[in-house]
C-alpha cells in the first residue's frame, strides 16, 4: 500500500496542505522548525490514531483553530484500488474559544469517508512504521514505552488484540475506581460486599488479560529473533541482543499456554490480592505492569549499554517491528524516517537502507545533499526520488 496524496487542514503549522507524493522515496528537507516532522506525524496519526510525539490532540491543532483534519489517499498493492483514510479531531470549543454546551472534544477516523465506530475495526487498514529520534526512549525509559511499542505493533497486525486491550483497560479502570471510592468511604477495612463486587470484575478482566498476555508472549518471541538478527548485522556480530517478555504469569504457564488455566490463575491472584490492592488504592497485579527486558550478552541495556549500543538496539527493535508487520500483512508498510540520517552513523544508516526493499518511504533531513548518494546507492532501479522543500509550513517540490 502506498500514499498518493496528503491533505492537511489546521494541522500544526499547516493551515492547508494538498500534496501529491511518489510511490517510492519522498525526501522532505529544510531548516529546523519548518514543519518536516509535522508531515511525518500526520501520516503516522493515520496508522495508530495517535501522534508519536504527544498524547494531546489539542497540541496538533493549528494555534487559534478548533479542529484538524488529516487525509491520505492510498493505493492498495493487492488490487491497485484507490482508498482513503482520514482522522478528524474537534476540540469541542466554538469559534470564540468558549466550550459550547452541545459539543465535546471528539476524534473520528474514516476509511473511504465512512466513519469507524470501533477503533479495533480501523486498525490495520493503513500500516506505517516510524523511525524517529524518540525510538531511543524504547531503551532509556520505563516499561510503559515498551508496552506502547507492543500495543501499537500488535494492534496493527491483530485487530482483536486492540479489542482485548481496550476491554481490559476499561475493566481495570472500573476496578480501580471501585477501590478508590470504597477507600474514601472507609479507608481502614473492606467489607465482604466490596470483595464480592471486585471478584465479579475480576472474571472478564482475567479473560481479556490472558489473551493480551498470550499475544504479547507469542509476538515477543518473534521480535526477539528479528531484533537479534538485525543487531548482529549492525554490530558486526560482536554482541548478542536478547528481548524477553516480562509478565505476571509464570514462565511455564506462558510456554505451555492454556487460556483457561491462565484465566483461573489471574482470577485467583486478583481475589487473593484484594486486601493488598485496597490498602494501596490500586490494582497492582496484571499485564498493566508488563515489560520487555532487553539485554546485550546478559547485561541490561538500560543500565549498562553505551549510547551507541543503545541506539543500535533501538534501531534493531524498530527493524523487528518492520519485519513483523511485513510478515503478518504480507505487504510493506510505509516507512517514515524522521531525522534518522542525522542521528545514525553510516553503518547504521546502511543497515536501515538495506531493509527498505520496495516500501514507500518518507524521509526528513535538514541537508538533502547529505543523503542523496546513499539513497541512490540503496534504491532499486527505476525508483524515483522526489524532493520537497519545507519552509514555514509550505511545501514545494523541487
Ligand atoms: N499547534 C501548532 N500550531 C502552529 N504551529 C505549530 C503547532 N505545533 C507546532 N508548530 C510549529 O511547527 C514547527 C515545528 O515543526 P516540526 O517539528 O515539523 O519541525 P521540523 O521541520 O521537523 O524541524 P527539525 O529540523 O528541528 O526537526 C515550529 O515552528 C512550531 O512552532
Ligand atoms: Mg523534525
mmCIF file of N, CA and C in Angstrom, residues 210-276:
data_model
loop_
_atom_site.group_PDB
_atom_site.id
_atom_site.type_symbol
_atom_site.label_atom_id
_atom_site.label_comp_id
_atom_site.label_asym_id
_atom_site.label_seq_id
_atom_site.Cartn_x
_atom_site.Cartn_y
_atom_site.Cartn_z
ATOM 1 N N UNK A 210 -5.628 -12.558 29.865
ATOM 2 C CA UNK A 210 -4.992 -13.801 29.394
ATOM 3 C C UNK A 210 -4.705 -13.711 27.895
ATOM 4 N N UNK A 211 -5.640 -13.152 27.150
ATOM 5 C CA UNK A 211 -5.442 -13.061 25.686
ATOM 6 C C UNK A 211 -4.369 -12.027 25.340
ATOM 7 N N UNK A 212 -4.329 -10.947 26.112
ATOM 8 C CA UNK A 212 -3.283 -9.934 25.890
ATOM 9 C C UNK A 212 -1.909 -10.561 26.145
ATOM 10 N N UNK A 213 -1.826 -11.282 27.265
ATOM 11 C CA UNK A 213 -0.549 -11.907 27.647
ATOM 12 C C UNK A 213 -0.124 -12.939 26.592
ATOM 13 N N UNK A 214 -1.083 -13.739 26.138
ATOM 14 C CA UNK A 214 -0.774 -14.750 25.098
ATOM 15 C C UNK A 214 -0.183 -14.065 23.856
ATOM 16 N N UNK A 215 -0.848 -13.026 23.373
ATOM 17 C CA UNK A 215 -0.384 -12.361 22.146
ATOM 18 C C UNK A 215 0.970 -11.680 22.364
ATOM 19 N N UNK A 216 1.110 -11.032 23.499
ATOM 20 C CA UNK A 216 2.395 -10.370 23.767
ATOM 21 C C UNK A 216 3.519 -11.401 23.823
ATOM 22 N N UNK A 217 3.234 -12.547 24.434
ATOM 23 C CA UNK A 217 4.262 -13.582 24.545
ATOM 24 C C UNK A 217 4.652 -14.102 23.158
ATOM 25 N N UNK A 218 3.660 -14.474 22.357
ATOM 26 C CA UNK A 218 3.934 -15.033 21.024
ATOM 27 C C UNK A 218 4.722 -14.032 20.176
ATOM 28 N N UNK A 219 4.280 -12.773 20.201
ATOM 29 C CA UNK A 219 4.951 -11.786 19.356
ATOM 30 C C UNK A 219 6.324 -11.416 19.914
ATOM 31 N N UNK A 220 6.488 -11.487 21.221
ATOM 32 C CA UNK A 220 7.797 -11.141 21.776
ATOM 33 C C UNK A 220 8.863 -12.141 21.321
ATOM 34 N N UNK A 221 8.457 -13.397 21.095
ATOM 35 C CA UNK A 221 9.428 -14.388 20.611
ATOM 36 C C UNK A 221 9.904 -14.022 19.207
ATOM 37 N N UNK A 222 8.980 -13.529 18.402
ATOM 38 C CA UNK A 222 9.348 -13.149 17.031
ATOM 39 C C UNK A 222 10.174 -11.865 17.033
ATOM 40 N N UNK A 223 9.774 -10.925 17.883
ATOM 41 C CA UNK A 223 10.537 -9.678 17.987
ATOM 42 C C UNK A 223 11.967 -10.003 18.426
ATOM 43 N N UNK A 224 12.084 -10.903 19.390
ATOM 44 C CA UNK A 224 13.398 -11.305 19.909
ATOM 45 C C UNK A 224 14.279 -11.834 18.776
ATOM 46 N N UNK A 225 13.735 -12.747 17.981
ATOM 47 C CA UNK A 225 14.531 -13.355 16.903
ATOM 48 C C UNK A 225 14.904 -12.317 15.842
ATOM 49 N N UNK A 226 13.951 -11.504 15.439
ATOM 50 C CA UNK A 226 14.227 -10.492 14.406
ATOM 51 C C UNK A 226 15.223 -9.451 14.913
ATOM 52 N N UNK A 227 14.991 -8.969 16.131
ATOM 53 C CA UNK A 227 15.853 -7.903 16.669
ATOM 54 C C UNK A 227 17.289 -8.420 16.815
ATOM 55 N N UNK A 228 17.430 -9.679 17.236
ATOM 56 C CA UNK A 228 18.782 -10.245 17.403
ATOM 57 C C UNK A 228 19.506 -10.293 16.057
ATOM 58 N N UNK A 229 18.772 -10.723 15.021
ATOM 59 C CA UNK A 229 19.358 -10.800 13.670
ATOM 60 C C UNK A 229 19.843 -9.404 13.229
ATOM 61 N N UNK A 230 19.019 -8.392 13.428
ATOM 62 C CA UNK A 230 19.412 -7.046 12.994
ATOM 63 C C UNK A 230 20.580 -6.514 13.824
ATOM 64 N N UNK A 231 20.511 -6.770 15.116
ATOM 65 C CA UNK A 231 21.580 -6.251 15.977
ATOM 66 C C UNK A 231 22.925 -6.883 15.600
ATOM 67 N N UNK A 232 22.851 -8.153 15.219
ATOM 68 C CA UNK A 232 24.055 -8.855 14.814
ATOM 69 C C UNK A 232 24.700 -8.167 13.613
ATOM 70 N N UNK A 233 23.853 -7.787 12.639
ATOM 71 C CA UNK A 233 24.459 -7.173 11.455
ATOM 72 C C UNK A 233 24.884 -5.734 11.739
ATOM 73 N N UNK A 234 24.167 -5.021 12.581
ATOM 74 C CA UNK A 234 24.577 -3.643 12.899
ATOM 75 C C UNK A 234 25.895 -3.644 13.677
ATOM 76 N N UNK A 235 26.017 -4.601 14.597
ATOM 77 C CA UNK A 235 27.216 -4.591 15.463
ATOM 78 C C UNK A 235 28.314 -5.520 14.934
ATOM 79 N N UNK A 236 28.178 -5.992 13.690
ATOM 80 C CA UNK A 236 29.138 -6.938 13.091
ATOM 81 C C UNK A 236 29.336 -8.151 13.985
ATOM 82 N N UNK A 237 28.259 -8.697 14.482
ATOM 83 C CA UNK A 237 28.260 -9.917 15.307
ATOM 84 C C UNK A 237 29.079 -9.804 16.579
ATOM 85 N N UNK A 238 29.396 -8.600 17.012
ATOM 86 C CA UNK A 238 30.248 -8.511 18.196
ATOM 87 C C UNK A 238 29.454 -8.702 19.491
ATOM 88 N N UNK A 239 28.150 -8.579 19.418
ATOM 89 C CA UNK A 239 27.358 -8.752 20.643
ATOM 90 C C UNK A 239 25.970 -9.289 20.302
ATOM 91 N N UNK A 240 25.327 -9.895 21.301
ATOM 92 C CA UNK A 240 24.037 -10.534 21.048
ATOM 93 C C UNK A 240 22.938 -9.872 21.868
ATOM 94 N N UNK A 241 21.904 -9.492 21.159
ATOM 95 C CA UNK A 241 20.758 -8.832 21.808
ATOM 96 C C UNK A 241 19.678 -9.858 22.141
ATOM 97 N N UNK A 242 19.148 -9.763 23.343
ATOM 98 C CA UNK A 242 18.021 -10.618 23.744
ATOM 99 C C UNK A 242 16.854 -9.743 24.188
ATOM 100 N N UNK A 243 15.666 -10.119 23.740
ATOM 101 C CA UNK A 243 14.451 -9.403 24.141
ATOM 102 C C UNK A 243 13.524 -10.424 24.790
ATOM 103 N N UNK A 244 13.127 -10.141 26.021
ATOM 104 C CA UNK A 244 12.340 -11.134 26.751
ATOM 105 C C UNK A 244 11.100 -10.482 27.346
ATOM 106 N N UNK A 245 10.001 -11.172 27.214
ATOM 107 C CA UNK A 245 8.742 -10.653 27.732
ATOM 108 C C UNK A 245 8.664 -10.895 29.241
ATOM 109 N N UNK A 246 8.390 -9.832 29.982
ATOM 110 C CA UNK A 246 8.259 -9.969 31.439
ATOM 111 C C UNK A 246 6.805 -9.699 31.809
ATOM 112 N N UNK A 247 6.177 -10.700 32.396
ATOM 113 C CA UNK A 247 4.771 -10.525 32.750
ATOM 114 C C UNK A 247 4.463 -11.135 34.110
ATOM 115 N N UNK A 248 3.200 -11.100 34.482
ATOM 116 C CA UNK A 248 2.799 -11.523 35.818
ATOM 117 C C UNK A 248 2.494 -13.020 35.903
ATOM 118 N N UNK A 249 2.576 -13.710 34.776
ATOM 119 C CA UNK A 249 2.254 -15.144 34.750
ATOM 120 C C UNK A 249 3.569 -15.935 34.728
ATOM 121 N N UNK A 250 3.666 -17.043 35.488
ATOM 122 C CA UNK A 250 4.918 -17.808 35.494
ATOM 123 C C UNK A 250 5.317 -18.300 34.087
ATOM 124 N N UNK A 251 6.636 -18.406 33.882
ATOM 125 C CA UNK A 251 7.154 -18.746 32.551
ATOM 126 C C UNK A 251 6.581 -20.056 32.014
ATOM 127 N N UNK A 252 6.478 -21.082 32.877
ATOM 128 C CA UNK A 252 5.995 -22.371 32.356
ATOM 129 C C UNK A 252 4.548 -22.282 31.877
ATOM 130 N N UNK A 253 3.783 -21.399 32.489
ATOM 131 C CA UNK A 253 2.403 -21.203 32.020
ATOM 132 C C UNK A 253 2.373 -20.516 30.661
ATOM 133 N N UNK A 254 3.374 -19.666 30.437
ATOM 134 C CA UNK A 254 3.458 -18.989 29.133
ATOM 135 C C UNK A 254 3.852 -19.983 28.056
ATOM 136 N N UNK A 255 4.860 -20.779 28.391
ATOM 137 C CA UNK A 255 5.397 -21.699 27.388
ATOM 138 C C UNK A 255 4.378 -22.760 26.980
ATOM 139 N N UNK A 256 3.586 -23.226 27.958
ATOM 140 C CA UNK A 256 2.521 -24.197 27.633
ATOM 141 C C UNK A 256 1.186 -23.497 27.796
ATOM 142 N N UNK A 257 0.952 -22.530 26.968
ATOM 143 C CA UNK A 257 -0.186 -21.638 27.189
ATOM 144 C C UNK A 257 -1.532 -22.337 27.063
ATOM 145 N N UNK A 258 -2.321 -22.212 28.130
ATOM 146 C CA UNK A 258 -3.686 -22.740 28.125
ATOM 147 C C UNK A 258 -4.565 -21.607 28.662
ATOM 148 N N UNK A 259 -5.411 -21.084 27.798
ATOM 149 C CA UNK A 259 -6.153 -19.876 28.162
ATOM 150 C C UNK A 259 -6.949 -20.046 29.464
ATOM 151 N N UNK A 260 -7.641 -21.194 29.593
ATOM 152 C CA UNK A 260 -8.479 -21.394 30.787
ATOM 153 C C UNK A 260 -7.638 -21.378 32.066
ATOM 154 N N UNK A 261 -6.461 -22.027 31.977
ATOM 155 C CA UNK A 261 -5.592 -22.082 33.170
ATOM 156 C C UNK A 261 -5.089 -20.688 33.543
ATOM 157 N N UNK A 262 -4.748 -19.911 32.528
ATOM 158 C CA UNK A 262 -4.240 -18.556 32.800
ATOM 159 C C UNK A 262 -5.361 -17.677 33.360
ATOM 160 N N UNK A 263 -6.567 -17.829 32.817
ATOM 161 C CA UNK A 263 -7.708 -17.057 33.331
ATOM 162 C C UNK A 263 -7.911 -17.392 34.809
ATOM 163 N N UNK A 264 -7.879 -18.674 35.132
ATOM 164 C CA UNK A 264 -8.080 -19.131 36.507
ATOM 165 C C UNK A 264 -6.980 -18.560 37.425
ATOM 166 N N UNK A 265 -5.742 -18.603 36.924
ATOM 167 C CA UNK A 265 -4.600 -18.114 37.695
ATOM 168 C C UNK A 265 -4.762 -16.619 38.022
ATOM 169 N N UNK A 266 -5.093 -15.837 36.983
ATOM 170 C CA UNK A 266 -5.224 -14.385 37.179
ATOM 171 C C UNK A 266 -6.396 -14.074 38.105
ATOM 172 N N UNK A 267 -7.489 -14.790 37.910
ATOM 173 C CA UNK A 267 -8.692 -14.573 38.716
ATOM 174 C C UNK A 267 -8.370 -14.805 40.201
ATOM 175 N N UNK A 268 -7.656 -15.916 40.444
ATOM 176 C CA UNK A 268 -7.269 -16.250 41.823
ATOM 177 C C UNK A 268 -6.359 -15.161 42.412
ATOM 178 N N UNK A 269 -5.399 -14.746 41.601
ATOM 179 C CA UNK A 269 -4.426 -13.745 42.057
ATOM 180 C C UNK A 269 -5.130 -12.446 42.448
ATOM 181 N N UNK A 270 -6.082 -12.023 41.631
ATOM 182 C CA UNK A 270 -6.785 -10.778 41.941
ATOM 183 C C UNK A 270 -7.665 -10.936 43.171
ATOM 184 N N UNK A 271 -8.225 -12.117 43.325
ATOM 185 C CA UNK A 271 -9.020 -12.351 44.539
ATOM 186 C C UNK A 271 -8.135 -12.367 45.782
ATOM 187 N N UNK A 272 -6.963 -13.024 45.647
ATOM 188 C CA UNK A 272 -6.061 -13.127 46.799
ATOM 189 C C UNK A 272 -5.468 -11.778 47.191
ATOM 190 N N UNK A 273 -5.288 -10.899 46.184
ATOM 191 C CA UNK A 273 -4.586 -9.633 46.477
ATOM 192 C C UNK A 273 -5.554 -8.490 46.766
ATOM 193 N N UNK A 274 -6.818 -8.843 46.978
ATOM 194 C CA UNK A 274 -7.831 -7.800 47.098
ATOM 195 C C UNK A 274 -7.580 -6.866 48.305
ATOM 196 N N UNK A 275 -7.133 -7.454 49.424
ATOM 197 C CA UNK A 275 -6.862 -6.637 50.621
ATOM 198 C C UNK A 275 -5.692 -5.691 50.359
ATOM 199 N N UNK A 276 -4.679 -6.271 49.710
ATOM 200 C CA UNK A 276 -3.479 -5.506 49.387
ATOM 201 C C UNK A 276 -3.805 -4.337 48.453
#
